[in-house]
Amino acid sequence: MPAKSKSQQMAAGAALAAKRGEKKKSELKDASKSMVDPMSETELRDMASTKQKGKPAHASQS
């Protein structure tokens, strides 16, 4: 599933780093903290690898 915004893409990247052990879970904040456990490494990689070009800074609340 591709990221819908730049902030979602960056949060997925941080969560992926924590999942791989490259970053401590305690260093994560907000969205990235809530993504680590429920999402698989593959899902996080797909979301984090989304290109930012043309994406809004934040996803709309819908």
Backbone as JSON, one array per atom type, in Angstrom:
{
  "sequence": "MPAKSKSQQMAAGAALAAKRGEKKKSELKDASKSMVDPMSETELRDMASTKQKGKPAHASQS",
  "N": [[0.84, -1.16, 0.0], [0.77, 2.08, -1.0], [2.08, 5.17, 0.37], [0.02, 7.96, 1.32], [0.73, 10.51, 1.78], [3.48, 12.83, 2.34], [4.27, 12.93, 5.01], [3.25, 10.53, 6.0], [4.79, 8.72, 4.56], [7.35, 9.26, 5.56], [6.99, 8.59, 8.26], [6.53, 5.87, 8.02], [9.03, 5.06, 7.14], [10.61, 5.57, 9.42], [9.39, 3.79, 11.21], [9.99, 1.4, 9.95], [12.77, 1.34, 10.22], [12.94, 0.99, 12.97], [11.71, -1.49, 13.22], [13.57, -3.11, 11.97], [15.62, -2.89, 13.76], [17.41, -0.85, 13.61], [16.9, 1.49, 14.79], [15.78, 2.68, 17.95], [12.69, 1.69, 19.47], [11.73, 3.39, 21.38], [12.5, 5.88, 20.54], [10.73, 6.63, 18.62], [7.86, 8.53, 17.49], [4.4, 9.4, 17.73], [2.66, 8.65, 14.83], [4.53, 6.89, 13.62], [5.24, 5.28, 15.76], [2.89, 3.91, 16.25], [2.74, 2.34, 14.0], [4.68, 0.33, 13.99], [4.28, -2.27, 15.34], [1.73, -3.44, 14.34], [2.06, -3.58, 11.54], [3.65, -5.36, 8.85], [7.1, -5.96, 7.9], [7.35, -5.88, 5.15], [5.04, -4.43, 4.35], [5.61, -1.96, 5.54], [7.99, -1.34, 4.18], [7.03, -1.04, 1.55], [5.36, 1.19, 1.87], [7.17, 3.1, 2.78], [8.85, 3.36, 0.62], [7.5, 4.82, -1.24], [7.32, 7.39, -3.64], [7.81, 10.86, -3.0], [7.14, 12.96, -4.62], [4.63, 15.07, -5.76], [2.9, 14.42, -3.73], [0.77, 15.38, -1.01], [1.67, 17.34, 1.93], [0.46, 16.43, 4.27], [-2.0, 13.89, 4.84], [-5.48, 14.07, 4.02], [-8.21, 14.22, 6.34], [-10.26, 11.8, 6.03]],
  "CA": [[0.0, 0.0, 0.0], [1.62, 3.28, -1.06], [1.76, 6.26, 1.29], [-0.86, 8.97, 0.74], [1.3, 11.83, 2.02], [4.9, 12.84, 2.67], [4.44, 12.62, 6.43], [2.99, 9.1, 6.16], [5.95, 8.03, 4.0], [8.47, 9.42, 6.49], [6.66, 7.82, 9.46], [6.74, 4.46, 7.68], [10.47, 4.86, 7.1], [11.08, 5.51, 10.8], [8.89, 2.54, 11.78], [10.76, 0.32, 9.33], [14.09, 1.33, 10.86], [12.76, 0.4, 14.31], [11.39, -2.91, 13.03], [14.82, -3.77, 11.61], [16.55, -2.76, 14.85], [18.35, 0.23, 13.31], [16.49, 2.61, 15.63], [15.05, 2.2, 19.13], [11.27, 2.0, 19.45], [11.48, 4.51, 22.29], [12.81, 7.11, 19.82], [9.64, 6.92, 17.68], [6.79, 9.39, 17.95], [3.08, 9.41, 17.11], [2.25, 7.7, 13.8], [5.52, 5.83, 13.41], [5.18, 4.39, 16.92], [1.7, 3.05, 16.1], [2.89, 1.5, 12.81], [5.71, -0.69, 14.15], [3.81, -3.62, 15.68], [0.69, -4.05, 13.51], [2.41, -3.71, 10.12], [4.79, -6.22, 8.54], [8.25, -5.26, 7.32], [7.04, -5.69, 3.72], [4.09, -3.33, 4.24], [6.34, -0.74, 5.86], [8.92, -1.06, 3.08], [6.24, -0.54, 0.41], [4.89, 2.53, 2.19], [8.32, 3.98, 2.91], [9.5, 3.54, -0.68], [6.65, 5.66, -2.08], [7.92, 8.66, -4.04], [7.15, 12.01, -2.38], [6.76, 13.95, -5.63], [3.2, 15.19, -6.01], [2.13, 14.06, -2.55], [0.58, 16.49, -0.07], [2.48, 17.21, 3.15], [-0.33, 15.61, 5.2], [-3.2, 13.31, 4.24], [-6.73, 14.66, 4.5], [-8.94, 13.41, 7.34], [-11.5, 11.29, 5.48]],
  "C": [[0.9, 1.24, 0.0], [1.15, 4.33, -0.06], [0.92, 7.31, 0.58], [-0.31, 10.37, 0.95], [2.78, 11.7, 2.36], [5.12, 12.45, 4.12], [4.2, 11.14, 6.7], [4.18, 8.29, 5.66], [7.13, 8.1, 4.96], [8.24, 8.64, 7.79], [6.89, 6.33, 9.21], [8.23, 4.13, 7.63], [11.06, 4.74, 8.5], [10.64, 4.21, 11.46], [9.65, 1.35, 11.22], [12.14, 0.22, 9.96], [14.01, 0.7, 12.24], [12.49, -1.09, 14.2], [12.65, -3.71, 12.72], [15.87, -3.68, 12.71], [17.59, -1.67, 14.63], [18.07, 1.46, 14.17], [15.7, 2.04, 16.8], [13.58, 2.6, 19.02], [10.95, 3.19, 20.33], [11.77, 5.87, 21.63], [11.68, 7.53, 18.87], [8.58, 7.79, 18.32], [5.52, 9.13, 17.14], [2.82, 8.29, 16.1], [3.25, 6.56, 13.62], [5.51, 4.82, 14.55], [4.0, 3.41, 16.78], [1.78, 2.13, 14.89], [3.78, 0.28, 13.04], [5.14, -2.09, 14.35], [2.76, -4.19, 14.73], [1.07, -4.29, 12.05], [3.64, -4.6, 9.93], [5.92, -5.38, 7.94], [8.0, -4.96, 5.83], [6.08, -4.51, 3.52], [4.77, -1.98, 4.51], [7.31, -0.35, 4.75], [8.19, -0.48, 1.88], [5.78, 0.89, 0.66], [6.05, 3.52, 2.24], [8.99, 4.26, 1.56], [8.67, 4.36, -1.67], [7.36, 6.97, -2.4], [7.12, 9.81, -3.45], [6.64, 13.02, -3.4], [5.25, 13.91, -5.87], [2.31, 14.82, -4.84], [1.92, 15.28, -1.67], [1.43, 16.27, 1.18], [1.78, 16.32, 4.16], [-1.56, 15.1, 4.49], [-4.44, 13.97, 4.81], [-7.43, 13.69, 5.44], [-10.26, 12.94, 6.75], [-11.69, 9.85, 5.74]]
}
